[in-house]
Phi, psi and omega in degrees: 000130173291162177251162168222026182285104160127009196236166191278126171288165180277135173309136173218186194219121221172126187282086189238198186227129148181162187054050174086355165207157180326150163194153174265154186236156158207191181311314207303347210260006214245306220265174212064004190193128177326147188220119155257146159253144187244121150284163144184134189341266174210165181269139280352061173249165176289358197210012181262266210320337164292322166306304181292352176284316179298314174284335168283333178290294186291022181272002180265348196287311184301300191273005167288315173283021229342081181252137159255119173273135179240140164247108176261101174233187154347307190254156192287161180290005201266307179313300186318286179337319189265353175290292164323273240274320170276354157231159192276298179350279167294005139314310188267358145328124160247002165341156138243137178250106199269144202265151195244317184325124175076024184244109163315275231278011149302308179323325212246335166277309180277353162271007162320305209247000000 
């Protein structure tokens, strides 16, 4: 398996939700600084809020360090938002979550594996 920790990301343009309103993310928003991107299937499911839940309590620990975490699914940034509005869990996300339709560097993780 190729790795791609450390290559240059592809430009991209991409659509997320945080901290209550729409925002754009791109390569430009990467550089200078450590990127998590967190996958996890979709949003309103049984078994994602725990993940994430788990990644909001350590996101601060993460931005001491200037590291940025992104959350990445399925779903559109329309869908993240109402999903945020409808559970307390995903309330305490500061995450930004990114609508994954159209982000190069999935693409480039499933021709990884």
């Amino acid at each position: 398996m190729q790795t791609i920790i450390n290559t240059k990301v592809p430009d991209f343009k991409v659509q997320a939700f945080h901290h209550g309103d729409f925002k754009t993310v791109t390569q430009n928003d990467l550089k200078g600084k450590w990127s998590i991107f967190f996958f996890y299937p979709a949003d309103f499911t049984f078994v994602c809020p725990t993940e994430l839940g788990d990644m909001a309590d350590k996101y601060a620990e993460f931005q001491k360090i200037g590291v940025e975490v992104y959350g990445v699914s399925t779903d559109t940034h329309f869908t993240h938002k109402a999903w945020h509005d409808a559970s307390e869990t995903i309330k305490k996300n500061q995450i930004p979550n990114v609508g994954r339709p159209y982000l190069p560097i999935d693409s480039r993780i499933r021709r990884a594996h």
